[in-house]
Amino acid sequence: MTTNPEFERQLLLECPPARLSSATAVLGTVFAFCYFLDDYRFGSISSAAALGLFWLITLLWGARQSLDSIVDEYRDRTWDTQRLSALDPWQMAWGKLLGSTSMVWYCAGFCLLVYTLAAGQSTDLLRFYFYAIAGGLLVQSAALLLGLLAVGRGQTKTGSILLPALIGFAVVAPQLGDLSEIAGLGSAGFRWQPWYGWQFAQQDFHRFSLLCAVFWCMVANYRLLAQALGLRKPPTAWLGFIVFLVVYLGGLIPSGNFALAMAGFGVCGGLTYLSVVAEPQQPMQIKRLLDYYRQHNWRRVIEEFPLSWLSFALAVPFALYLSANRAHIAWFELSLHSYPLAALLLILRDCAIYVYFCYGKNPQRALNLSLLAAVLLYGVLPGLFGALGLSGLSALFFPLWADSASGAVLYAVLQCAAVLRLLYRRWQNAIC
Amino acid sequence: MITVDDLIFEYPGVRALDRASFTIPQGRIAALVGPNGAGKTTLMRCMAALEQPVSGRVEIGGIDVLEQPRACHRIIGYLSDFFGLYQRLTVRQCLHYVARAQGIAAADCAAAIADVSHGLQIKDRLDQYPSALSRGLRQRVAIAQAIIHKPAVVLLDEPASGLDPEARHQLAELFLQLQRQGMTLMVSSHILAELEAYSTDMLVLRQGRIVEHAVINAPALRKPFRLVLAGAYPQLAETLQKLQGVELVRTDQDRMAIVNLENDGDRQHQVLKALLDTGMPVCEFGPATVNLQDAYLQTLHKQP
């Protein structure tokens, strides 16, 4: 059949003849009903039903399927069998992604066929197919990524993994626009997208961005699977992703000289938060890293280097550059400043708080406790002291309230020192 | 075939493996024994490159497991204490998938499945689902998965737990059959009586340390002999150590000794003659059966 046993296995599980025929019968009945409602033709009702079903099938069902393709292995304790196989990470990544969603794509193909029959002549079908398929692949690939990250942290409840992702998607999706509108855009809807002074057709730019998103999602899946299979690699993919994001977003920021530096600081800072939460935080990992360092085993040091540390280290030069060039902006006419160095130290503090909770007795609650700490440190305490007219104390908890950059840095350093000291003690207790 | 050197593995606050070191030659069946929490499963998982130790070295068939985990996976078979079977696939489909995933060509899969299912006596179960099988049969399917690619080394973690005596006996027969095929096996278990039926080596793991590596049923040219004297002979150990071809295992109160001798009648006769010539009051001299349970308990009692 194929050269990919994982794809074959998934196909065997997902597409038995009975399922194929029952899915065909259900969809056939639904679209036959729409056909009758549309006065014996495929019209607007059929088109809307096909589009709605397509999204439901590819996004909800597809995301669930690709997530389960990895979480089920862990839950059924077959993951070790796969880790001990001769499959390479790439085979496993596409085998799981396309195999687990094979039934999904069969049903989605049915919907696309009806939509094609029902679409008006003004519809750019090729563009529609591109957005529909690439969008579906992106969401499913992201779900697989989420599953890999979840099992790395020992989470195996699909609902608890998928629910926050779906809520996030529900919030973001309306901003992305209606697919049928995108497909219906003719020359009247043509817009330019500026990027580093160049002008690109907005639709081309969107298409390129979507492809890049799918590409990086698959790269992330590949790297996480490689890690699970015991293949150690230096963090070149992560570096590549950071560079890509900095360059990509830098071109979209219309703020002249500091665009790249601001994008760099924002990307590295954001990815520091993301990676510290995504990576498993285990005290032994740091001990092992320090052992490799003492042994001058540099290759291992590079391979084991936490991505959050790398992202943070890369944020430092951007913060220094922005600080040196006084690129701070007052927001909303409040005395809240974007002092880059102080902001960088706050990132360090927040990550240290999260890791501190991870090293505790109940690491599953680390994220919730960190969010609670953030609400206290960023909102409740500064707000309380601010309301009492003690703005100096407000700035102590939220240094960006400070009137001067040096004051902000000083307060942030004090906070970092306190949190890092607590973290160090907890780490020592954990490894001894 | 298997070399583990100074292996250290730590969980937060616990050193699960503490400089574990041993060597198992090819074609042996090593029993890994130890109390609960001694680190048996952790050691097995480190050897299968499923866990990353803090330091140390594991070499299997000349491959550095920690450096080349994927190369190692091709030459080992691993049976975990939970079997890891796909419940939604039939036994045949499970075996076909694992065979393909282990790099066996699609055209050769049927032969590999027939071969392994014949050896494990599960030929008539190939079209059943694992959930419909008894524990003993599920375990056979899991072993079939572990050995379908004919690995040089098979690691089995608690393979006999929950099996009835008949199934355990069949399992012992199976391990001996795999050994005859040239495979090296490492089996962890609590049931020492069952290990005795097939083990050639015993590794005792306690608090993460290998505290004893005893050769039980050496298939090589040497064989354990028991020497009993009519009365105490203070120079017993010293005399035995001086005799050529005699490997002293242990003495007991200068009246009894276990020695390893060449498995050759003439040589054994010469040793006995030499012992009598020294004036030793020999009253019993014959092959000794080393009881695994006794050896294990003795080892544990020796340890502080």
XYZ file of C-alpha atoms in Angstrom:
736
model
C 0.000 0.000 0.000
C 2.382 2.701 1.238
C 5.827 2.747 2.756
C 4.469 4.132 5.999
C 3.245 1.495 8.475
C 1.837 4.133 10.823
C -0.312 5.587 8.043
C -1.457 2.068 7.113
C -2.391 1.282 10.697
C -4.350 4.496 11.111
C -6.090 3.869 7.795
C -7.022 0.380 8.936
C -8.519 1.759 12.130
C -10.266 4.784 10.683
C -11.567 3.616 7.338
C -13.123 0.170 7.626
C -15.736 -0.402 4.870
C -18.639 -0.215 7.341
C -17.616 3.265 8.520
C -17.047 4.477 4.994
C -20.459 3.346 3.848
C -22.280 4.699 6.910
C -20.542 8.090 6.607
C -21.475 8.202 2.937
C -25.078 7.354 3.774
C -25.352 10.046 6.490
C -23.792 12.799 4.380
C -25.755 11.675 1.335
C -28.997 11.967 3.321
C -28.090 15.429 4.639
C -27.223 16.781 1.194
C -30.229 15.105 -0.420
C -32.390 16.954 2.099
C -30.607 20.236 1.245
C -31.112 19.467 -2.452
C -34.869 19.197 -1.922
C -34.940 22.382 0.170
C -33.084 24.170 -2.645
C -35.858 23.280 -5.130
C -34.185 20.235 -6.643
C -30.801 21.808 -7.216
C -27.667 22.541 -5.207
C -28.225 26.169 -4.214
C -27.487 28.469 -1.292
C -28.815 26.090 1.407
C -26.641 23.239 0.112
C -23.678 25.572 -0.167
C -24.051 26.834 3.428
C -24.614 23.316 4.752
C -21.575 21.993 2.894
C -19.377 24.812 4.191
C -20.639 24.513 7.753
C -20.191 20.753 7.773
C -16.764 21.077 6.193
C -15.586 23.330 9.034
C -17.154 21.183 11.717
C -15.625 18.036 10.257
C -12.123 19.309 9.507
C -11.710 21.558 12.532
C -13.551 19.881 15.386
C -13.480 16.229 14.389
C -10.109 16.543 12.610
C -8.472 18.265 15.585
C -9.845 15.637 17.924
C -8.660 12.796 15.698
C -5.107 14.083 15.272
C -4.858 14.864 18.989
C -6.055 11.364 19.862
C -3.570 9.796 17.447
C -0.843 10.588 19.967
C -2.749 10.804 23.264
C -4.313 7.354 22.696
C -0.863 5.802 22.306
C 0.099 7.171 25.662
C -3.197 6.260 27.317
C -3.194 2.688 25.935
C 0.490 2.288 26.794
C 1.487 1.499 23.223
C 3.726 4.541 22.962
C 6.807 2.577 24.024
C 6.143 0.070 21.214
C 6.249 2.962 18.749
C 9.316 4.518 20.345
C 11.123 1.186 19.986
C 10.198 0.802 16.323
C 12.349 1.653 13.337
C 9.941 4.393 12.221
C 11.556 7.764 11.704
C 9.976 10.931 13.123
C 8.849 12.225 9.754
C 7.112 8.937 8.896
C 5.415 9.035 12.252
C 4.395 12.694 11.932
C 2.687 12.435 8.555
C 1.452 8.907 9.213
C -0.373 10.074 12.325
C -1.590 13.368 10.897
C -2.970 12.083 7.610
C -3.834 8.568 8.765
C -5.847 9.568 11.820
C -7.778 12.141 9.776
C -8.315 9.946 6.714
C -12.011 9.492 7.489
C -12.279 13.203 8.271
C -10.878 14.113 4.857
C -13.120 11.581 3.127
C -16.179 13.292 4.643
C -14.690 16.766 4.071
C -14.091 15.837 0.419
C -17.787 14.974 0.147
C -18.653 18.432 1.511
C -16.213 20.132 -0.872
C -17.799 18.302 -3.777
C -21.284 19.559 -2.830
C -19.927 23.084 -2.259
C -18.312 22.982 -5.701
C -21.633 21.974 -7.267
C -23.510 24.658 -5.328
C -20.996 27.521 -5.681
C -21.814 30.422 -7.957
C -19.722 31.300 -10.966
C -18.136 34.243 -9.129
C -16.497 31.882 -6.640
C -12.775 31.405 -7.033
C -12.802 27.677 -6.331
C -9.056 27.191 -6.484
C -8.519 29.845 -3.808
C -11.333 28.312 -1.759
C -9.790 24.839 -1.961
C -6.429 26.233 -0.924
C -7.750 28.028 2.167
C -10.052 25.152 3.119
C -7.407 22.436 2.879
C -4.507 24.471 4.283
C -6.718 25.780 7.135
C -7.855 22.267 7.993
C -4.294 20.937 7.876
C -3.077 23.788 10.063
C -5.655 23.149 12.778
C -5.111 19.370 12.698
C -1.353 19.758 12.720
C -1.622 22.207 15.631
C -3.814 19.678 17.466
C -1.165 16.983 16.968
C 1.425 19.410 18.307
C -0.780 20.122 21.303
C -1.124 16.376 21.887
C 2.634 15.869 21.774
C 3.174 18.687 24.245
C 0.437 17.334 26.497
C 1.787 13.772 26.648
C 5.238 15.198 27.329
C 3.708 16.687 30.474
C 1.832 13.494 31.315
C -1.606 14.871 30.370
C -3.806 12.282 28.711
C -7.343 13.667 28.989
C -8.336 14.753 25.501
C -11.089 17.054 26.765
C -8.824 19.054 29.047
C -6.279 19.460 26.242
C -8.687 20.270 23.429
C -11.149 22.494 25.274
C -8.805 25.474 25.878
C -7.578 25.160 22.279
C -11.136 25.216 20.935
C -12.046 28.216 23.081
C -8.927 29.975 21.758
C -9.870 29.054 18.224
C -13.439 30.274 18.729
C -12.054 33.639 19.842
C -9.550 33.922 16.980
C -11.610 32.423 14.136
C -14.018 35.344 13.640
C -11.030 37.657 13.133
C -9.858 35.503 10.242
C -12.958 36.245 8.199
C -15.506 34.144 6.420
C -13.989 31.625 4.060
C -16.790 32.035 1.563
C -16.108 35.775 1.504
C -12.419 35.169 0.955
C -13.261 32.821 -1.871
C -15.705 35.327 -3.325
C -13.274 38.231 -3.326
C -12.816 39.424 -6.815
C -10.633 42.238 -8.094
C -12.870 44.679 -6.176
C -11.539 43.297 -2.913
C -7.908 43.588 -3.952
C -5.631 45.133 -1.297
C -1.930 45.675 -0.847
C 0.050 44.400 2.110
C 3.132 46.447 2.985
C 6.120 44.474 4.244
C 9.474 46.245 4.863
C 8.486 48.876 2.326
C 7.558 46.337 -0.350
C 3.982 45.937 -1.479
C 2.475 42.461 -1.834
C -1.024 41.472 -2.852
C -2.777 40.807 0.456
C -4.219 37.502 -0.748
C -0.789 36.234 -1.794
C 0.603 37.345 1.531
C -2.153 35.485 3.394
C -1.543 32.367 1.361
C 2.197 32.543 2.027
C 1.552 33.093 5.750
C -0.818 30.125 5.923
C 1.705 27.862 4.188
C 4.420 29.027 6.567
C 2.185 28.278 9.549
C 1.514 24.731 8.288
C 5.231 24.266 7.593
C 6.338 25.369 11.079
C 3.636 23.287 12.730
C 4.907 20.192 10.923
C 8.512 21.079 11.790
C 7.489 21.330 15.449
C 5.714 17.949 15.248
C 8.778 16.413 13.633
C 11.107 17.804 16.304
C 8.923 16.707 19.207
C 8.578 13.217 17.748
C 12.337 13.062 17.148
C 12.848 13.994 20.794
C 10.389 11.298 21.902
C 12.238 8.722 19.802
C 15.486 9.573 21.556
C 17.056 11.533 18.717
C 18.935 14.470 20.164
C 19.415 17.495 17.993
C 20.734 21.008 18.587
C 17.969 23.640 18.762
C 18.488 24.803 15.166
C 14.785 24.489 14.281
C 13.843 26.697 17.228
C 16.466 29.255 16.210
C 15.166 29.123 12.662
C 11.613 29.670 13.897
C 12.678 32.663 15.996
C 14.529 34.232 13.062
C 11.549 33.598 10.773
C 9.085 35.183 13.205
C 11.323 38.192 13.863
C 11.810 38.841 10.163
C 8.154 38.141 9.313
C 6.620 40.264 12.072
C 9.320 42.953 11.801
C 8.063 43.684 8.305
C 4.514 44.208 9.561
C 5.397 46.722 12.302
C 5.142 50.225 10.878
C 7.508 51.922 13.340
C 10.560 52.733 11.309
C 14.004 52.209 12.804
C 13.050 49.990 15.686
C 10.722 47.599 13.832
C 13.100 44.663 13.744
C 14.329 45.183 17.301
C 10.779 45.502 18.614
C 9.719 42.412 16.713
C 12.800 40.593 18.045
C 12.076 41.590 21.619
C 8.389 40.738 21.328
C 8.990 37.401 19.600
C 11.776 36.270 21.932
C 9.844 37.393 25.004
C 6.654 35.720 23.828
C 8.453 32.531 22.880
C 10.184 32.485 26.278
C 6.766 32.324 27.935
C 5.518 29.782 25.395
C 8.526 27.481 25.649
C 8.748 27.560 29.432
C 5.153 26.319 29.572
C 5.523 23.874 26.675
C 8.757 22.226 27.828
C 8.623 19.695 30.665
C 10.162 21.404 33.705
C 12.055 18.805 35.706
C 14.741 19.555 38.273
C 16.800 16.568 37.106
C 17.031 18.040 33.629
C 18.933 21.059 34.976
C 21.149 18.826 37.095
C 21.961 16.741 34.024
C 22.698 19.893 32.038
C 25.076 21.130 34.742
C 26.763 17.712 34.813
C 27.346 17.902 31.055
C 28.699 21.414 31.522
C 31.128 20.240 34.205
C 32.211 17.372 31.948
C 32.762 19.908 29.105
C 30.378 17.818 27.021
C 29.384 20.809 24.890
C 27.407 18.855 22.318
C 25.111 17.527 25.022
C 24.897 20.959 26.645
C 23.643 22.387 23.352
C 21.233 19.488 22.786
C 19.803 19.704 26.306
C 19.739 23.496 26.527
C 16.155 24.544 27.421
C 14.472 26.434 24.611
C 13.105 28.967 27.098
C 16.643 29.865 28.151
C 17.644 30.223 24.521
C 14.662 32.456 23.733
C 15.367 34.569 26.797
C 19.065 34.874 25.929
C 18.120 36.073 22.450
C 15.721 38.643 23.911
C 18.571 40.251 25.907
C 20.383 41.991 22.990
C 17.092 43.305 21.621
C 16.154 44.669 25.062
C 19.570 46.292 25.471
C 19.376 47.831 22.007
C 15.885 49.214 22.613
C 16.891 50.513 26.059
C 20.039 52.149 24.701
C 18.006 53.884 22.027
C 15.342 54.995 24.516
C 12.646 53.339 22.489
C 10.076 53.423 25.244
C 6.537 54.399 24.601
C 3.918 55.593 27.036
C 0.790 53.521 26.659
C -2.710 54.872 26.837
C -1.428 58.124 28.354
C -0.993 56.323 31.652
C 2.266 56.280 33.539
C 2.903 52.751 32.247
C 6.099 52.539 30.238
C 7.580 49.828 28.084
C 11.020 49.881 29.637
C 12.539 46.973 27.698
C 15.085 45.900 30.315
C 12.541 45.999 33.097
C 10.087 44.110 30.887
C 12.776 41.507 30.193
C 13.363 41.051 33.920
C 9.635 40.671 34.450
C 9.635 37.864 31.884
C 12.446 36.235 33.864
C 10.492 36.673 37.103
C 7.288 35.209 35.639
C 9.093 32.192 34.180
C 10.931 31.634 37.466
C 7.591 31.688 39.320
C 6.186 29.096 36.912
C 9.247 26.841 37.244
C 9.116 27.292 41.035
C 5.586 25.876 41.041
C 6.629 23.105 38.620
C 9.291 21.949 41.074
C 6.689 21.803 43.835
C 4.612 18.874 45.003
C 1.811 19.473 42.533
C 3.323 20.486 39.180
C -0.045 19.966 37.415
C -1.265 23.139 39.079
C 1.821 25.179 38.169
C 0.154 27.071 35.338
C -2.955 27.970 37.341
C -0.873 29.081 40.324
C 1.375 31.147 38.046
C -1.640 32.836 36.484
C -2.949 33.603 39.961
C 0.444 35.048 40.911
C 0.379 37.148 37.734
C -3.054 38.536 38.583
C -1.737 39.516 42.016
C 1.534 40.981 40.783
C 0.229 42.756 37.700
C -3.233 43.755 38.862
C -4.371 43.427 42.435
C -1.338 44.623 44.411
C -0.267 47.537 42.148
C -3.920 48.545 41.807
C -4.447 48.442 45.558
C -1.417 50.571 46.332
C -2.210 52.880 43.414
C -5.704 53.436 44.814
C -4.173 54.267 48.185
C -1.930 56.826 46.494
C 1.226 54.802 47.168
C 2.492 54.804 43.594
C 6.037 53.963 44.729
C 4.803 50.696 46.214
C 2.753 50.042 43.078
C 5.907 50.284 41.017
C 7.650 47.892 43.400
C 5.198 45.173 42.371
C 4.731 46.304 38.782
C 7.970 48.069 37.812
C 6.560 49.424 34.552
C 4.584 51.916 36.654
C 7.880 53.510 37.752
C 8.630 57.051 36.642
C 12.153 56.277 35.492
C 13.742 53.403 33.616
C 16.425 52.974 36.275
C 13.784 52.741 38.994
C 11.871 50.166 36.984
C 15.011 48.098 36.462
C 15.884 48.321 40.154
C 12.453 47.109 41.248
C 12.499 44.340 38.638
C 15.985 43.225 39.764
C 14.795 43.058 43.371
C 11.825 40.913 42.396
C 13.932 38.638 40.192
C 16.531 38.168 42.912
C 13.868 37.189 45.428
C 12.093 34.746 43.089
C 15.315 33.203 41.753
C 16.551 32.634 45.289
C 13.342 30.803 46.165
C 13.587 28.807 42.943
C 17.199 27.826 43.623
C 16.316 26.572 47.103
C 13.412 24.532 45.787
C 15.585 23.083 43.020
C 18.235 22.074 45.535
C 15.616 20.408 47.753
C 14.248 18.547 44.745
C 17.556 17.084 43.625
C 19.003 16.230 47.034
C 26.858 -8.512 24.329
C 25.477 -6.228 27.045
C 27.753 -3.905 28.965
C 26.419 -1.464 31.516
C 29.004 0.780 33.060
C 28.581 3.190 35.978
C 24.961 3.908 35.145
C 23.345 6.603 37.268
C 19.686 7.519 37.011
C 17.925 9.907 39.327
C 14.348 10.832 39.993
C 13.848 14.031 41.992
C 15.369 13.276 45.366
C 15.927 9.583 44.618
C 18.896 7.863 43.007
C 17.172 4.981 41.240
C 20.378 3.559 39.745
C 23.627 4.073 41.564
C 26.676 3.284 39.420
C 25.152 0.048 38.151
C 27.727 -1.971 36.203
C 27.698 -5.477 34.727
C 28.424 -7.443 31.582
C 26.314 -10.214 30.061
C 27.925 -12.316 27.310
C 26.003 -13.379 24.222
C 23.544 -16.257 24.467
C 22.895 -15.950 28.207
C 19.659 -15.506 30.092
C 20.246 -13.034 32.893
C 17.740 -12.820 35.715
C 17.418 -9.356 37.168
C 16.122 -9.677 40.689
C 15.639 -7.325 43.580
C 13.020 -6.009 45.960
C 10.266 -3.629 44.867
C 11.672 -0.207 44.050
C 15.202 -1.544 43.586
C 15.386 0.019 40.107
C 14.758 -3.023 37.881
C 12.293 -1.342 35.532
C 14.383 1.840 35.406
C 17.460 -0.200 34.483
C 15.547 -2.023 31.743
C 14.171 1.235 30.369
C 17.611 2.843 30.357
C 18.976 -0.187 28.504
C 16.181 0.147 25.941
C 16.984 3.869 25.549
C 13.515 4.768 26.797
C 14.920 6.796 29.678
C 17.915 9.069 29.763
C 20.317 8.469 32.651
C 22.314 11.195 34.347
C 25.574 9.494 33.420
C 27.103 6.149 32.563
C 27.303 3.957 29.510
C 25.156 1.181 28.070
C 26.465 -0.848 25.165
C 24.432 -3.533 23.429
C 25.929 -5.497 20.565
C 28.677 -2.903 20.191
C 26.197 -0.014 19.946
C 26.365 2.814 22.438
C 22.700 2.949 23.443
C 22.794 6.497 24.789
C 24.489 7.857 21.681
C 22.630 5.819 19.057
C 19.246 4.936 20.550
C 17.600 4.269 17.188
C 20.336 1.875 16.092
C 19.914 0.068 19.402
C 16.140 -0.212 18.926
C 16.733 -2.273 15.794
C 18.627 -4.960 17.672
C 16.594 -5.180 20.838
C 13.151 -6.404 21.727
C 11.496 -4.995 24.813
C 8.527 -6.314 26.731
C 7.204 -3.863 29.274
C 5.304 -4.951 32.378
C 2.127 -3.711 30.692
C 1.997 -5.395 27.314
C 1.361 -2.464 24.971
C -1.042 -4.175 22.567
C -3.381 -2.398 20.184
C -6.837 -3.412 21.373
C -8.597 -2.326 18.165
C -6.393 -4.497 15.927
C -6.473 -8.268 15.635
C -3.388 -10.206 16.719
C -2.401 -10.610 13.064
C -2.790 -6.873 12.428
C -0.802 -6.065 15.585
C 2.037 -8.322 14.462
C 1.884 -7.015 10.896
C 2.124 -3.422 12.092
C 5.047 -4.117 14.425
C 6.832 -6.130 11.734
C 6.464 -3.280 9.249
C 7.417 -0.692 11.869
C 10.547 -2.721 12.599
C 11.561 -2.484 8.968
C 10.473 -5.925 7.715
C 9.447 -5.677 4.041
C 5.706 -5.997 3.392
C 6.288 -9.135 1.311
C 8.119 -10.844 4.196
C 5.621 -9.974 6.903
C 3.380 -13.009 6.431
C 6.346 -15.360 6.838
C 7.589 -13.487 9.904
C 4.105 -13.630 11.481
C 3.787 -17.347 10.698
C 7.218 -18.015 12.151
C 6.745 -16.116 15.385
C 3.159 -17.273 15.941
C 4.256 -20.883 15.453
C 7.063 -20.486 17.986
C 4.736 -18.898 20.515
C 1.786 -21.192 19.812
C -0.632 -18.402 18.977
C -1.288 -19.452 15.387
C -4.946 -20.168 16.081
C -5.404 -16.775 17.776
C -4.237 -14.565 14.938
C -7.703 -13.353 14.000
C -8.794 -12.580 17.550
C -8.569 -9.232 19.298
C -6.127 -8.999 22.242
C -8.982 -8.023 24.578
C -10.551 -11.435 23.928
C -7.427 -13.315 25.021
C -6.368 -14.532 28.448
C -3.494 -12.788 30.211
C -1.129 -15.595 29.306
C -2.022 -15.365 25.631
C -1.845 -11.571 25.600
C 1.585 -11.869 27.044
C 2.581 -14.292 24.295
C 1.334 -11.826 21.704
C 3.377 -9.090 23.386
C 6.474 -11.314 23.323
C 5.768 -12.065 19.672
C 5.726 -8.322 19.011
C 9.020 -7.934 20.852
C 10.838 -10.672 18.913
C 9.238 -10.580 15.456
C 12.265 -8.791 14.006
C 14.589 -11.406 15.543
C 16.511 -9.068 17.835
C 19.857 -10.069 19.266
C 18.851 -8.954 22.759
C 15.453 -9.244 24.416
C 14.619 -7.334 27.587
C 11.589 -8.614 29.485
C 10.191 -6.743 32.442
C 8.194 -8.978 34.800
C 7.027 -11.284 32.004
C 5.589 -13.951 34.316
C 3.552 -11.792 36.639
C -0.043 -12.973 36.831
C 0.566 -16.221 34.961
C -0.535 -19.636 36.179
C 2.115 -22.353 36.779
C 1.516 -24.022 33.406
C 1.881 -20.750 31.531
C 5.065 -20.017 33.490
C 6.476 -23.377 32.521
C 5.684 -22.702 28.866
C 7.317 -19.315 29.207
C 10.492 -20.910 30.556
C 10.519 -23.300 27.616
C 10.092 -20.371 25.265
C 13.008 -18.450 26.773
C 15.263 -21.491 26.450
C 14.137 -21.824 22.836
C 15.048 -18.155 22.191
C 18.392 -18.726 23.854
C 19.039 -21.679 21.558
C 18.364 -19.351 18.632
C 21.290 -17.245 19.837
C 19.372 -14.458 21.563
C 20.561 -12.890 24.794
C 17.773 -12.375 27.299
C 17.435 -10.257 30.373
C 14.418 -11.027 32.512
C 13.311 -9.171 35.584
C 11.058 -10.969 38.006
C 10.100 -11.481 41.604
C 9.367 -15.181 41.108
C 12.783 -16.718 41.649
C 11.652 -20.336 41.289
C 10.531 -19.626 37.748
C 13.764 -17.796 36.874
C 15.763 -20.780 38.058
C 14.366 -22.914 35.267
C 16.143 -20.962 32.584
C 18.541 -18.343 33.982
C 22.257 -18.615 33.445
C 23.109 -15.448 35.361
C 21.606 -13.661 38.292
C 21.965 -9.935 38.806
C 20.842 -8.731 42.201
C 19.807 -5.113 42.262
C 19.343 -3.393 45.577
C 18.805 0.324 46.108
C 19.945 0.943 42.565
C 23.189 -1.007 42.909
C 24.172 -4.328 41.401
C 25.184 -6.098 44.590
C 25.792 -9.520 43.056
C 26.357 -11.020 39.655
C 26.239 -14.794 39.998
C 26.555 -17.377 37.273
C 23.799 -19.925 37.881
C 23.742 -22.444 35.064
C 26.846 -21.681 33.087
C 26.466 -23.336 29.705
C 30.217 -23.114 29.309
C 32.804 -25.690 30.320
C 32.672 -24.981 34.040
C 30.303 -26.531 36.551
C 29.717 -25.946 40.304
C 30.848 -28.718 42.675
C 30.114 -29.145 46.360
C 32.856 -30.345 48.684
C 31.943 -31.467 52.216
C 34.545 -32.472 54.820
C 34.141 -34.824 57.777
C 35.688 -32.181 60.034
C 36.841 -28.563 59.927
C 39.949 -27.931 57.859
C 41.314 -24.423 58.585
C 43.339 -24.152 55.358
C 40.359 -25.134 53.193
C 40.020 -21.878 51.237
C 43.769 -21.415 50.881
C 44.257 -25.000 49.618
C 41.434 -24.764 47.114
C 42.721 -21.462 45.734
C 46.138 -23.041 45.145
C 44.752 -25.963 43.114
C 44.994 -25.513 39.366
C 41.685 -25.350 37.499
C 39.665 -24.793 40.656
C 37.638 -21.618 41.040
C 36.511 -21.104 44.603
C 32.975 -19.747 44.915
C 32.591 -19.810 48.696
C 33.404 -21.781 51.852
C 31.297 -22.377 54.915
C 32.831 -22.826 58.406
C 35.887 -24.558 56.870
C 33.778 -27.688 56.344
C 32.038 -27.043 53.100
C 32.976 -25.348 49.858
C 31.429 -24.610 46.481
C 33.926 -24.593 43.625
C 33.640 -24.296 39.864
C 35.433 -27.047 37.970
C 35.897 -27.855 34.331
C 33.091 -30.052 33.067
C 35.515 -32.899 32.354
C 35.570 -36.231 34.265
C 39.352 -36.690 34.164
C 39.955 -33.208 35.428
C 37.437 -33.672 38.248
C 39.151 -36.935 39.196
C 42.527 -35.160 39.329
C 41.115 -32.436 41.574
C 39.604 -35.000 43.941
C 42.888 -36.914 44.025
C 44.792 -33.715 44.780
C 42.378 -32.913 47.604
C 42.811 -36.353 49.152
C 46.599 -36.077 48.804
C 46.562 -32.946 50.974
C 45.032 -34.981 53.764
C 41.703 -33.233 53.631
C 38.924 -35.374 55.257
C 36.697 -35.385 52.165
C 33.369 -37.116 52.713
C 31.331 -35.684 49.869
C 32.336 -34.341 46.452
C 29.808 -33.932 43.651
C 27.924 -31.549 41.366
C 26.132 -28.814 43.241
C 22.812 -27.294 42.321
C 22.842 -23.598 43.026
C 19.407 -22.613 44.224
C 18.510 -19.157 42.933
C 16.314 -18.361 45.895
C 19.100 -19.323 48.322
C 21.676 -17.406 46.350
C 19.462 -14.327 46.237
C 18.644 -14.374 49.924
C 22.274 -15.032 50.777
C 23.269 -12.038 48.685
C 20.712 -9.799 50.345
C 21.781 -10.937 53.819
C 25.401 -10.251 52.997
C 24.577 -6.639 52.162
C 24.492 -4.037 54.916
